[in-house]
Coordinates of C-alpha atoms in Angstrom, one line a residue:
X30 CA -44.7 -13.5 -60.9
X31 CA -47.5 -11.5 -61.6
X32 CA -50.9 -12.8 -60.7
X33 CA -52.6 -13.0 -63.9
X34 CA -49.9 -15.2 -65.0
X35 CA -51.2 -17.6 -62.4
X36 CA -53.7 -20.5 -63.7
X37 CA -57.2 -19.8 -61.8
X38 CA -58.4 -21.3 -58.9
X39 CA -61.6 -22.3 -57.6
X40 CA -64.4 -19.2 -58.6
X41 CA -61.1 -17.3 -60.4
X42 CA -59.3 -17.3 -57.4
X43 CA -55.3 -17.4 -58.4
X44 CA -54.0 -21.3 -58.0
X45 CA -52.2 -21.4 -54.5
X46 CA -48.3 -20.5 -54.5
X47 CA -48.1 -23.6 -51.5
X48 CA -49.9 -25.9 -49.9
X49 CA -49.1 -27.3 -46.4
X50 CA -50.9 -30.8 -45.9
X51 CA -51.3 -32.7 -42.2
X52 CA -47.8 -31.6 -41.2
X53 CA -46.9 -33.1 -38.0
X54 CA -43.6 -32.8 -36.0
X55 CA -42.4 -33.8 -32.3
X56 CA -39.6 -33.6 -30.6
X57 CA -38.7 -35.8 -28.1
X58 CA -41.7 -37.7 -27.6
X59 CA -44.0 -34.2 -27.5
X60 CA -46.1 -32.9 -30.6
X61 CA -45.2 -29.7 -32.1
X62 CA -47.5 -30.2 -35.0
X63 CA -50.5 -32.4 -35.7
X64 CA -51.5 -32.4 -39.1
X65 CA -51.5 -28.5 -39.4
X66 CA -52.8 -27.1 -42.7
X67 CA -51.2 -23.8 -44.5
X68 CA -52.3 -22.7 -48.0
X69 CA -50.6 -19.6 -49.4
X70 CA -52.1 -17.8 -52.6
X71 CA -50.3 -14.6 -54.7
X72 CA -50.5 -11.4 -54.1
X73 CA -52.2 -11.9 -50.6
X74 CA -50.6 -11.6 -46.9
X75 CA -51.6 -14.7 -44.4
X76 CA -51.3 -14.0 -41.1
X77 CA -50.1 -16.9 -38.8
X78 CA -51.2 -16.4 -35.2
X79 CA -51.1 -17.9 -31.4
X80 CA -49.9 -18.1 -28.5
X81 CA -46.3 -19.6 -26.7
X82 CA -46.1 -22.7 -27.9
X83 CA -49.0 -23.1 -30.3
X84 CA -46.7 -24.0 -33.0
X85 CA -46.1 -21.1 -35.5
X86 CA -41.9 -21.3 -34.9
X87 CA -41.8 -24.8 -35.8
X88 CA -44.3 -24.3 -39.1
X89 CA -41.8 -21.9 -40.4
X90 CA -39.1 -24.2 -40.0
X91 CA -40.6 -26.4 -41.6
X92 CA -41.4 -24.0 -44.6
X93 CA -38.0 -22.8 -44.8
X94 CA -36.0 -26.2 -44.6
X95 CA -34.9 -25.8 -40.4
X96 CA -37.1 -29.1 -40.1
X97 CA -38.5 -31.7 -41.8
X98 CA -41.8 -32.8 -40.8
X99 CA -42.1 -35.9 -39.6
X100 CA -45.2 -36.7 -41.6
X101 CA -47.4 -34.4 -44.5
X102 CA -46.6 -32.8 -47.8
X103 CA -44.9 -29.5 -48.9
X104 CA -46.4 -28.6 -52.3
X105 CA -44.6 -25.5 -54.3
X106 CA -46.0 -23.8 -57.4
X107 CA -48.1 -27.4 -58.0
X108 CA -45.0 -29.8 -57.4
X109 CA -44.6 -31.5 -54.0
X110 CA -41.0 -30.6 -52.6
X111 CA -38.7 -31.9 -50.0
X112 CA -36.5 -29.1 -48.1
X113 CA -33.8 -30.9 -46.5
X114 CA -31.9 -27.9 -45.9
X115 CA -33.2 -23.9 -45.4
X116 CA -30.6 -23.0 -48.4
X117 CA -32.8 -25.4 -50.6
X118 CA -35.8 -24.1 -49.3
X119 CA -34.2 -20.6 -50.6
X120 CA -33.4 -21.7 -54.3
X121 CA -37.1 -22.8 -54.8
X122 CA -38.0 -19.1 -53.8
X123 CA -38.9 -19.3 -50.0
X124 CA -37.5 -16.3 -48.2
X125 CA -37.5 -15.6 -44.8
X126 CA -37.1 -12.5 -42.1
X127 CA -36.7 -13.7 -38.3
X128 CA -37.4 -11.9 -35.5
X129 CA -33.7 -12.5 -34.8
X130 CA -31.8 -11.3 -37.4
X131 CA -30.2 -14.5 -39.1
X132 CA -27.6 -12.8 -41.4
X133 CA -23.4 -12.8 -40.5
X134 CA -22.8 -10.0 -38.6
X135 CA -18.7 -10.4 -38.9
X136 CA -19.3 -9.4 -42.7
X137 CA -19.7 -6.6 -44.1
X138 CA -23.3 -4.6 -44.7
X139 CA -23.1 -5.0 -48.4
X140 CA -21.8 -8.6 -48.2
X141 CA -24.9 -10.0 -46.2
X142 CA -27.0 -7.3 -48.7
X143 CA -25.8 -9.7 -51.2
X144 CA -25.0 -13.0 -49.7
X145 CA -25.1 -16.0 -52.1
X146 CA -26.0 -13.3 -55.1
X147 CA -22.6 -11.5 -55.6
X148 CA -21.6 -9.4 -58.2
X149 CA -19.2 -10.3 -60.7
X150 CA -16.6 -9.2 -63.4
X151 CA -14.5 -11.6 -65.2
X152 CA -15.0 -13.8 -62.4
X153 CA -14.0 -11.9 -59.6
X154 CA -16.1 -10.3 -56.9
X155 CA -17.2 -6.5 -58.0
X156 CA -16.6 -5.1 -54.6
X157 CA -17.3 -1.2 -56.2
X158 CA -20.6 -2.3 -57.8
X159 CA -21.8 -4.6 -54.6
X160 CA -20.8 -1.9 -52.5
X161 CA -23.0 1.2 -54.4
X162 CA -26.0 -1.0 -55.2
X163 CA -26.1 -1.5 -51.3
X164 CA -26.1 1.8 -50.5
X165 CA -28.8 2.6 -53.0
X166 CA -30.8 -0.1 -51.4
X167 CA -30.5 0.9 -48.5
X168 CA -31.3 4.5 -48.9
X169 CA -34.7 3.4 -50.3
X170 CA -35.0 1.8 -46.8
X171 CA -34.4 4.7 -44.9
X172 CA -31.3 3.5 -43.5
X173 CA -27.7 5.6 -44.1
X174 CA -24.8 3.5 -43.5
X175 CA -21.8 2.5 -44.2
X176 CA -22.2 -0.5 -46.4
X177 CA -18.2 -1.9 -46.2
X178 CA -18.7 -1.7 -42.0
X179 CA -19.6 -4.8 -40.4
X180 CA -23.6 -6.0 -39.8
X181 CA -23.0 -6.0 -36.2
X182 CA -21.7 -2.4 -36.1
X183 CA -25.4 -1.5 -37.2
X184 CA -28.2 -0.9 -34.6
X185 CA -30.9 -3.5 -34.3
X186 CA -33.5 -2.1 -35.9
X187 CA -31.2 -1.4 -38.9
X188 CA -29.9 -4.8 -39.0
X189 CA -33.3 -5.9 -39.5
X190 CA -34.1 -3.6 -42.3
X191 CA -31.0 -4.8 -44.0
X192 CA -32.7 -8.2 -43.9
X193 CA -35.9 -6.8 -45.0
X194 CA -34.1 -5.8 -48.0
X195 CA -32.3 -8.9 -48.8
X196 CA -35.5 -11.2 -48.8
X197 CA -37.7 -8.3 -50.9
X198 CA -34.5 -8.1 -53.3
X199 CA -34.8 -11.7 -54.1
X200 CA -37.1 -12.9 -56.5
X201 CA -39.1 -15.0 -54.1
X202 CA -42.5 -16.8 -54.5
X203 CA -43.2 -16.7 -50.8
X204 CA -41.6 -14.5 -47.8
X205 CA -42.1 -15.8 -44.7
X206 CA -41.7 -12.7 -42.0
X207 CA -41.5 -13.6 -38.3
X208 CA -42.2 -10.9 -35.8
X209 CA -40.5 -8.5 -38.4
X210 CA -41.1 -5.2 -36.4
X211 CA -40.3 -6.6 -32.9
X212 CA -37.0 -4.5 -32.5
X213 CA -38.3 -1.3 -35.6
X214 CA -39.1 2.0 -34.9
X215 CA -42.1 3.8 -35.9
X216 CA -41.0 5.0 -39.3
X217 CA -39.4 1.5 -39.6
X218 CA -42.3 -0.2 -39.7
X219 CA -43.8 2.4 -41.9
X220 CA -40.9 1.4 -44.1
X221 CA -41.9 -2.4 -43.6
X222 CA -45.5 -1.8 -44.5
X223 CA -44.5 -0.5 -48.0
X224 CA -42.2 -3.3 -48.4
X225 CA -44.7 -5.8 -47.8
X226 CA -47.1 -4.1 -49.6
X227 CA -45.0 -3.9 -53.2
X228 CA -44.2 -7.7 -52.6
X229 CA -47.8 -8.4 -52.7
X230 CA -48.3 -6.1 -55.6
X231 CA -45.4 -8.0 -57.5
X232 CA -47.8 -11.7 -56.4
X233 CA -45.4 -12.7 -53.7
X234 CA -47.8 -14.6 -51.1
X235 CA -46.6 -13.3 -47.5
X236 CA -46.4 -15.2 -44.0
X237 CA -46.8 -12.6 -41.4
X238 CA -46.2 -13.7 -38.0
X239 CA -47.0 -10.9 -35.2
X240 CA -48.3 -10.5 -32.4
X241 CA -49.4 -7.0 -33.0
X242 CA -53.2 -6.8 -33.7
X243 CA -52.9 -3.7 -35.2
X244 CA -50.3 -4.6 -37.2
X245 CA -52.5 -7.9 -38.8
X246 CA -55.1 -6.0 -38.9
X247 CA -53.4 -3.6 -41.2
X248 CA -52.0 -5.6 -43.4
X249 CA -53.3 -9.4 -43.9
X250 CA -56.1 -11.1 -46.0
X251 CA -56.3 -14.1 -44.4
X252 CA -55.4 -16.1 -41.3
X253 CA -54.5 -19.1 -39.6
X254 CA -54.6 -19.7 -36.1
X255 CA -53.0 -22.5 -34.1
X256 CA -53.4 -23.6 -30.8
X257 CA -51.7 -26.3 -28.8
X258 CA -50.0 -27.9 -32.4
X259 CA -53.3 -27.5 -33.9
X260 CA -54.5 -25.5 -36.7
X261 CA -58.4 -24.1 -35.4
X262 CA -59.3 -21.7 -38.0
X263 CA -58.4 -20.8 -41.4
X264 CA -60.4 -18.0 -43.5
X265 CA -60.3 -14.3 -44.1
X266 CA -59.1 -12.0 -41.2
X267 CA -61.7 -9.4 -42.1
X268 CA -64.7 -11.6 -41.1
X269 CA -63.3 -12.5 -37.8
X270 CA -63.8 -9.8 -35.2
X271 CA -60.7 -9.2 -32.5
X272 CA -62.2 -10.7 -29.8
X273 CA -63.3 -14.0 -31.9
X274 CA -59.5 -14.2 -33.2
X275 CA -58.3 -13.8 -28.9
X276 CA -61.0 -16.7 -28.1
X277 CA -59.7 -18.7 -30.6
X278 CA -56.4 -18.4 -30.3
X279 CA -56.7 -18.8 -26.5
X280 CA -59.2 -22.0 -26.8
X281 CA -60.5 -22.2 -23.3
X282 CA -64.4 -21.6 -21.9
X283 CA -63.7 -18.6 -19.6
X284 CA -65.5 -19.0 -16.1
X285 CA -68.4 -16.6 -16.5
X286 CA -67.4 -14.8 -13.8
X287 CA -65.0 -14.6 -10.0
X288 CA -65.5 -17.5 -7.9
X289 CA -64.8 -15.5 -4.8
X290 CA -65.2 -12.4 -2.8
X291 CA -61.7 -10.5 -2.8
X292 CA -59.3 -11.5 0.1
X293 CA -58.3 -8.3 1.1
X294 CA -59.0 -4.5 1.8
X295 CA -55.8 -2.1 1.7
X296 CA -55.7 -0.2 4.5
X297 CA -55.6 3.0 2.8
X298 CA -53.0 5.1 5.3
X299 CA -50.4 2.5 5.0
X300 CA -48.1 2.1 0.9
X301 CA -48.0 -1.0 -0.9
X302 CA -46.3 -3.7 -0.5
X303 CA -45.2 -2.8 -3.9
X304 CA -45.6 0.3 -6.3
X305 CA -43.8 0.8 -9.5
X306 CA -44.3 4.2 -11.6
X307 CA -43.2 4.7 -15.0
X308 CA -41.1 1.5 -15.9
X309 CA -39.6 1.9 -19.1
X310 CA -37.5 -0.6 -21.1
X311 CA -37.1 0.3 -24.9
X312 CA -39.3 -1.5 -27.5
X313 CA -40.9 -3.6 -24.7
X314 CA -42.3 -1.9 -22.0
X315 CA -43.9 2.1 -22.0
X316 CA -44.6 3.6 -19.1
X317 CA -46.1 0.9 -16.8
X318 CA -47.2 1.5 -12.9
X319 CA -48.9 -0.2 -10.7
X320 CA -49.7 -1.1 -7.1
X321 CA -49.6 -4.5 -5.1
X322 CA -50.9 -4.0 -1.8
X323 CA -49.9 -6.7 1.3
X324 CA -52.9 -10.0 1.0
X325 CA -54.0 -9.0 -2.4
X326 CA -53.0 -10.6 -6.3
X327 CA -52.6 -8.4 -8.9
X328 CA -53.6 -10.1 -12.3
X329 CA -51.3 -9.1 -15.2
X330 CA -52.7 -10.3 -18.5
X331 CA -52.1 -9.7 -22.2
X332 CA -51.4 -11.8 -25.6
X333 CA -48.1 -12.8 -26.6
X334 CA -45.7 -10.0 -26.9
X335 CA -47.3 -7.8 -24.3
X336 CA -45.2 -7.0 -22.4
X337 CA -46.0 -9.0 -19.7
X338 CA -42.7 -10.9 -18.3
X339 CA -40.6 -8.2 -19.1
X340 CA -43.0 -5.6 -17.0
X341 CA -42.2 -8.4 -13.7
X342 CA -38.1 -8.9 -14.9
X343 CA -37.7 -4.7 -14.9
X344 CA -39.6 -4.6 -11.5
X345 CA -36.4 -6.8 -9.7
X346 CA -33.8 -5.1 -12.1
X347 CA -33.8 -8.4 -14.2
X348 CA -34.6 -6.3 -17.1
X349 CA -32.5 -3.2 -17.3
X350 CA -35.2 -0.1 -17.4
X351 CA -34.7 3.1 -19.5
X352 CA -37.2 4.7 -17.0
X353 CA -39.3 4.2 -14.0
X354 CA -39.6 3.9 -9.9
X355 CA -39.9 1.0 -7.5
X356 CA -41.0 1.1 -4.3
X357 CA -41.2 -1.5 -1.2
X358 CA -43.2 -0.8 1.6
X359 CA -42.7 3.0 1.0
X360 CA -39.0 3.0 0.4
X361 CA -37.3 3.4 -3.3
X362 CA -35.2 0.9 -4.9
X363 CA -32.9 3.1 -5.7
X364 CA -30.4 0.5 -7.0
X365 CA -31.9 -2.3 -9.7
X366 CA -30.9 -5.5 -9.1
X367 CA -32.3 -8.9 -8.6
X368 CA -29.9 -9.2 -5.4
X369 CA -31.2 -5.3 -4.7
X370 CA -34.6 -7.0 -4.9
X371 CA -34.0 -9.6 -2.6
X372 CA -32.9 -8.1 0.2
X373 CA -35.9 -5.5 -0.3
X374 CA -38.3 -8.7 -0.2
X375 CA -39.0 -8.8 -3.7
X376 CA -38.6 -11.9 -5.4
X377 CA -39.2 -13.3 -8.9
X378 CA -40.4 -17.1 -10.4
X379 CA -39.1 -16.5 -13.7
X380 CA -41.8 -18.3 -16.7
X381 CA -38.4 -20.6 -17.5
X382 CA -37.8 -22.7 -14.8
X383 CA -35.5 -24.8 -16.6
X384 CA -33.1 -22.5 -17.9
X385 CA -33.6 -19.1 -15.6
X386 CA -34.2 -21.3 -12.1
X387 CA -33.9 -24.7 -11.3
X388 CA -30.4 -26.4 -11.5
X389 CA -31.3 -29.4 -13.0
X390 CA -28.5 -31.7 -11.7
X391 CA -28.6 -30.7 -7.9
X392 CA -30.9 -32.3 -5.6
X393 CA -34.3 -30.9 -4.1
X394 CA -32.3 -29.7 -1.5
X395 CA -29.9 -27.9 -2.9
X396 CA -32.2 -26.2 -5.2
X397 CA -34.5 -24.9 -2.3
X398 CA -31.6 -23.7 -0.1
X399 CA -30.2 -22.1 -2.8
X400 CA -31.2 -18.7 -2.2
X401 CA -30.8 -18.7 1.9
X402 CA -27.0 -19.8 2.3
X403 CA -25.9 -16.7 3.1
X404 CA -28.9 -16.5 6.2
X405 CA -28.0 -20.6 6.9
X406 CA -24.1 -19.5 7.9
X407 CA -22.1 -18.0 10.2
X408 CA -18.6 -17.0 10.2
X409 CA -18.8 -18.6 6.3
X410 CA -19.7 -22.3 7.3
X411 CA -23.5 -23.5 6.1
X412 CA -25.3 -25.2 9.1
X413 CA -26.6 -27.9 7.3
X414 CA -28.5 -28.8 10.1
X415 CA -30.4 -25.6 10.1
X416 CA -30.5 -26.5 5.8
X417 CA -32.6 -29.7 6.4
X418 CA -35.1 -27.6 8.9
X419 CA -35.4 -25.1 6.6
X420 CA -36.4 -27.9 3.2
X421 CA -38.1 -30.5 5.7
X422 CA -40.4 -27.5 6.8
X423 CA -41.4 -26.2 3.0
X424 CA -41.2 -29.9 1.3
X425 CA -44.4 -30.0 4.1
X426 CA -46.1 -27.0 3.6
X427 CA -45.9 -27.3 0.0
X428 CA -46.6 -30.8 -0.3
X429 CA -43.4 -31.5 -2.6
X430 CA -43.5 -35.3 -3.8
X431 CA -40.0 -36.5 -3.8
X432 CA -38.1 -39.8 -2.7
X433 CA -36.2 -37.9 -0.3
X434 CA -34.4 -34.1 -0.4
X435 CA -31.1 -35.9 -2.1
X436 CA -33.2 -36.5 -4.6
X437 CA -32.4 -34.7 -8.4
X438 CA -34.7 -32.2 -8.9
X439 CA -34.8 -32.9 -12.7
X440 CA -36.9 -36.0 -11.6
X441 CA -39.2 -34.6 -10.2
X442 CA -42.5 -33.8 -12.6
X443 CA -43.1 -30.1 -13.6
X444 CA -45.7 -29.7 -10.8
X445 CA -43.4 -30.3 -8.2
X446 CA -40.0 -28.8 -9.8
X447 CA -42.2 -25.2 -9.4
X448 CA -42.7 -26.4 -5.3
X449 CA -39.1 -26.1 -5.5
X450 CA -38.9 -22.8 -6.8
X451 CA -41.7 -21.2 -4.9
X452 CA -39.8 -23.1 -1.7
X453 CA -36.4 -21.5 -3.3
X454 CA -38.0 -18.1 -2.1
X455 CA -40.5 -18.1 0.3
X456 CA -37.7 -19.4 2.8
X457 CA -36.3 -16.0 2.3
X458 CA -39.6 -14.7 4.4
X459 CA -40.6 -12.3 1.1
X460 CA -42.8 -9.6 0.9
X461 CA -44.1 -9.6 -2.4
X462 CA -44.1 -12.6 -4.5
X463 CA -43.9 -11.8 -8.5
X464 CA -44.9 -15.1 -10.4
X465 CA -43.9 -15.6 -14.3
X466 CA -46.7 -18.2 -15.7
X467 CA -46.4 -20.5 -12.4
X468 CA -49.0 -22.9 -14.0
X469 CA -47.0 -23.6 -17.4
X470 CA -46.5 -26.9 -18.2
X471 CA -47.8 -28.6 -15.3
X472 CA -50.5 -30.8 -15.4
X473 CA -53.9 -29.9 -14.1
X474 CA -53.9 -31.9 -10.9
X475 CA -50.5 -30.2 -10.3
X476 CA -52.2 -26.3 -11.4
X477 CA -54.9 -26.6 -8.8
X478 CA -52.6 -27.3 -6.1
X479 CA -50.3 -24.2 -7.3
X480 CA -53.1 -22.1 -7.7
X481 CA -54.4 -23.0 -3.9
X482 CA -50.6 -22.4 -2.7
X483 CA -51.3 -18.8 -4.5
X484 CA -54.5 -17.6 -2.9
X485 CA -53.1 -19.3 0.9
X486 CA -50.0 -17.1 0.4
X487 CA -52.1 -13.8 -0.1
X488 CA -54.1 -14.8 2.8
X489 CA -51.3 -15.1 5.2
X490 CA -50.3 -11.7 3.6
X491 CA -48.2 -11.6 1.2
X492 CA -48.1 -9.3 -2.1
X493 CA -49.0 -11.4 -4.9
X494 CA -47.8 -10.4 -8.8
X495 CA -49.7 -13.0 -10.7
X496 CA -48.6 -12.7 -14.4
X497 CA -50.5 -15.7 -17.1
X498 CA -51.5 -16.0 -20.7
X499 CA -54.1 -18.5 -19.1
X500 CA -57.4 -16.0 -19.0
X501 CA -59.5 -18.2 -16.6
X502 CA -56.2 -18.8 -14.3
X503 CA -56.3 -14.5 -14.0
X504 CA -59.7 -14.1 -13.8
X505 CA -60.1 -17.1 -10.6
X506 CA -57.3 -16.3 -9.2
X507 CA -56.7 -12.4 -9.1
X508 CA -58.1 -9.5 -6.8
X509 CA -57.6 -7.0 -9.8
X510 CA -56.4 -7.4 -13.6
X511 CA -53.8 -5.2 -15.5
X512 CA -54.0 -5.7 -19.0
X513 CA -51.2 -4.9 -21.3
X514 CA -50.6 -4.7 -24.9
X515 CA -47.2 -4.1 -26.9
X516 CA -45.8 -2.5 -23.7
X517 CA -48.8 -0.2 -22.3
X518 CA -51.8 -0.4 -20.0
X519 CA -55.0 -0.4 -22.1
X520 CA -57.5 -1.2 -19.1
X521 CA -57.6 -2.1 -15.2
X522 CA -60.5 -4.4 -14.1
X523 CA -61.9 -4.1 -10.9
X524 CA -64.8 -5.9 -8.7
X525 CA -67.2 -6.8 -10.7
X526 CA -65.1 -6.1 -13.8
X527 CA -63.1 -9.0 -13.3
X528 CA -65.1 -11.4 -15.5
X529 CA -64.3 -13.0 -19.1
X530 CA -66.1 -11.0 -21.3
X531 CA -64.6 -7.8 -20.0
X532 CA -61.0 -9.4 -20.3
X533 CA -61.6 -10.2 -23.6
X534 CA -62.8 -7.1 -24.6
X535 CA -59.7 -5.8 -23.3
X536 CA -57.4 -8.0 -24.7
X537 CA -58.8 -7.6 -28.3
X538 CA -58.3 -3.8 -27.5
X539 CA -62.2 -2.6 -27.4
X540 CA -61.6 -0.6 -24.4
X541 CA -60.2 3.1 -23.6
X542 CA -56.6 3.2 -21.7
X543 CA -56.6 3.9 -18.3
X544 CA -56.9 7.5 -17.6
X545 CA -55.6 9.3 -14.8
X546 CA -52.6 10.2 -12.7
X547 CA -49.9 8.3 -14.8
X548 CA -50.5 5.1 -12.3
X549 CA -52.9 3.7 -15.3
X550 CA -55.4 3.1 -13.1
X551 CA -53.9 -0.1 -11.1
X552 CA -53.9 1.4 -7.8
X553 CA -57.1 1.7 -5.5

């Protein structure tokens, strides 16, 4: 597997290990893929990068044998190849680490250590031997366990390393690793960087998918970026600056600057609307505050894996938090809760409408009550008189396009499934509204009349948490921006700080953390 061993390339470069040609793949009618491109050479580590839904998960299935692309070519070591199955994909010597770990976690440490690879005397399985050439293994990983308990016995982290060590132990030509330090400690990844760096030595070509800029940085040669299905750029990382890599990767023409005075002065005697301190949730969030203030949105911005959805799920106790305060209007939440939340006048849109809110087979009706039954009865009977005043009144103000309110809300198009949701919870009269990528998936006629909904709620005074991966939808549309990456604030921008070279800058990470009071900064 060495390199030299490898016939030449182009200028001496080694021959490529494998070739991904115009791979396309949809599902149902949409395009995951369109004729993406991936070449993999020895001894090097290619970063795969982009945002939700850009198409990186379904290129690794298609490496590893999950899919089969619906049109394109695989080429391995020269040979075009046909995965029908990720166990086939294995035997040609493609292995993979998943940011969920994808072993059995009924078996035994030793067992997954060895899955498919067992060792053997006179045709029986050596239990002894697998057992103490795990534990060696292992060691060299920094992790001490015991090999003959169960996978699922072993923390996270460790559970990853154990894969870690069963895709560097086989003799692979490719190792495709997919957000491999998303649940490691800090020595852990230490541990990781070594790894990856001895399979490169040995001319394994590496896949690293992360969205760690640090982390790519670090340790890749080259990159490819996708966007929307679409492979934009391929070439070495180190002649492509941070913030070129975020502008590709996020693809849009940033308006040059805010399109409108800001909507609101906090009266500085009275508390927000909303103030969290501290919030805390292991391996995901560290240390996080901020400040929403009655009639202003808060912009909360960062690349994938910032942090971002899981700052606004620990704010209503979605999200249980290792640390951290909430406040409402002054008062602490003292117990977390979404239905703690609620009653405090803190409400969430999750970024999933489909699986964390709507109920797909109910009717528009249903759906927007939902929340207010328990306001909409006395002595345990639901008014359903006071029901239809309550979704005739917000089908209006939001504008909902639907047959009637028996309708199914699953009919409805994307646009108007969020109306629902957003009517789901302003009927509960809310103080502070926190919104989870309220624009996704919607199409743009659909966006603008969200986006107006947003800025007519903060003028009638409500608290607005406006998180988005969409750069020009925070920099239009909020009062202030709180940038985050992997968990912490790393700047605030204010007045005339809220344009799209500044974001950028702060997204790529050219910019000092906040400093100050432990509040990072987001509170005026």
């Amino acid at each position: 597997m060495a390199q030299a061993e490898r016939p030449g390339g182009p200028a001496g470069r080694p021959a490529p290990v494998l070739v991904a040609t115009g791979i396309d793949k949809g599902f149902a009618g949409v395009h995951a893929l369109r004729g993406v491109g991936l070449t993999l050479r020895p001894g090097r580590v290619h970063a795969l990068v982009g945002e939700n839904g850009a198409g990186k998960s379904t290129l690794i299935k298609v490496l590893t044998g999950v899919h089969r692309p619906d049109a394109g070519k695989l080429e391995l070591g020269g040979s075009e190849r046909e995965f029908r199955t990720p166990l086939e994909a294995q035997r040609a010597g493609i292995a993979s680490i998943h940011q969920e770990v994808n072993l059995v976690p009924m078996m035994s440490v030793a067992r997954n250590l060895h899955l498919g690879r067992e060792p053997r005397r006179r045709g029986l399985l050596d239990l002894r031997r697998m057992n103490r050439e795990a534990a060696e293994v292992l060691r060299r990983y920094g992790v001490d366990a015991d090999v003959t308990r169960p996978l699922r016995e072993l923390g996270l982290g460790a559970q990853q390393m154990v894969a870690l060590a069963r895709a560097a132990g086989v003799d692979a030509e490719v190792v495709v690793m997919d957000e491999p330090t998303s649940s490691l400690e800090p020595h852990e990844v230490d541990t990781l960087f070594a790894v990856v760096r001895d399979l490169t030595a040995r001319g394994t070509a590496v896949v690293y998918v992360s969205h760690r800029m640090d982390e790519l940085y670090a340790l890749c040669q080259d990159v490819t970026v996708l966007r929307d299905g679409r492979g934009v750029h391929t070439g070495p990382l180190a002649d492509l600056p941070r913030r070129e890599l975020v502008g590709l990767m996020l693809g849009r023409t940033l308006v040059a600057a805010r399109e409108r005075p800001a909507r609101h002065t906090p009266d500085a005697d009275a508390p927000p609307a909303l103030r969290a301190r501290g919030l805390t949730v292991r391996h995901r969030v560290h240390g996080v505050g901020f400040d929403v203030h009655r009639g202003e949105v808060l912009g909360l911005g960062g690349l994938l894996g910032s942090g971002r959805s899981e700052t606004a799920k620990a704010v209503v106790g979605a999200l249980g938090a290792d640390a951290g305060r909430v406040e409402v209007d002054g008062r602490e939440l003292t117990r977390r809760s979404p239905a703690a939340a609620i009653r405090a006048g803190v409400v969430l849109l999750p970024e999933d409408r489909k699986a964390e809110g709507l109920l797909p087979g109910r009717s528009v009706r249903e759906n927007i009550v939902l929340a207010a039954l328990p306001r909409l009865s006395r002595a345990g009977i639901v008014s359903r008189a006071r029901q239809d005043e309550v979704v005739e009144r917000f089908v209006a103000r939001l504008r909902i396009k639907a047959a009637s309110p028996e309708q199914k809300v699953a009919d409805l198009s994307g646009g108007n499934q969020q109306k629902v949701l957003l009517a789901r919870w302003l009927c509960l009269a809310p103080k502070v509204l926190l919104l989870d990528e309220p624009t996704r998936g919607i199409d743009v006629g659909a966006r603008a009349e969200v986006q107006a909904l947003i800025d007519e709620l903060a003028a009638d005074g409500l608290g607005v948490l406006l998180v988005s991966s969409d750069a020009e939808e925070l920099i239009a549309g909020s009062d202030r921006v709180l940038v985050l990456k992997d968990g912490t604030p790393v700047d605030e921008l204010t007045g005339e700080r809220v344009h799209a070279d500044a974001l950028l800058a702060a997204l790529a990470h050219e910019t000092r953390p906040p400093a100050g009071d432990g509040t990072n900064g987001a509170q005026r």
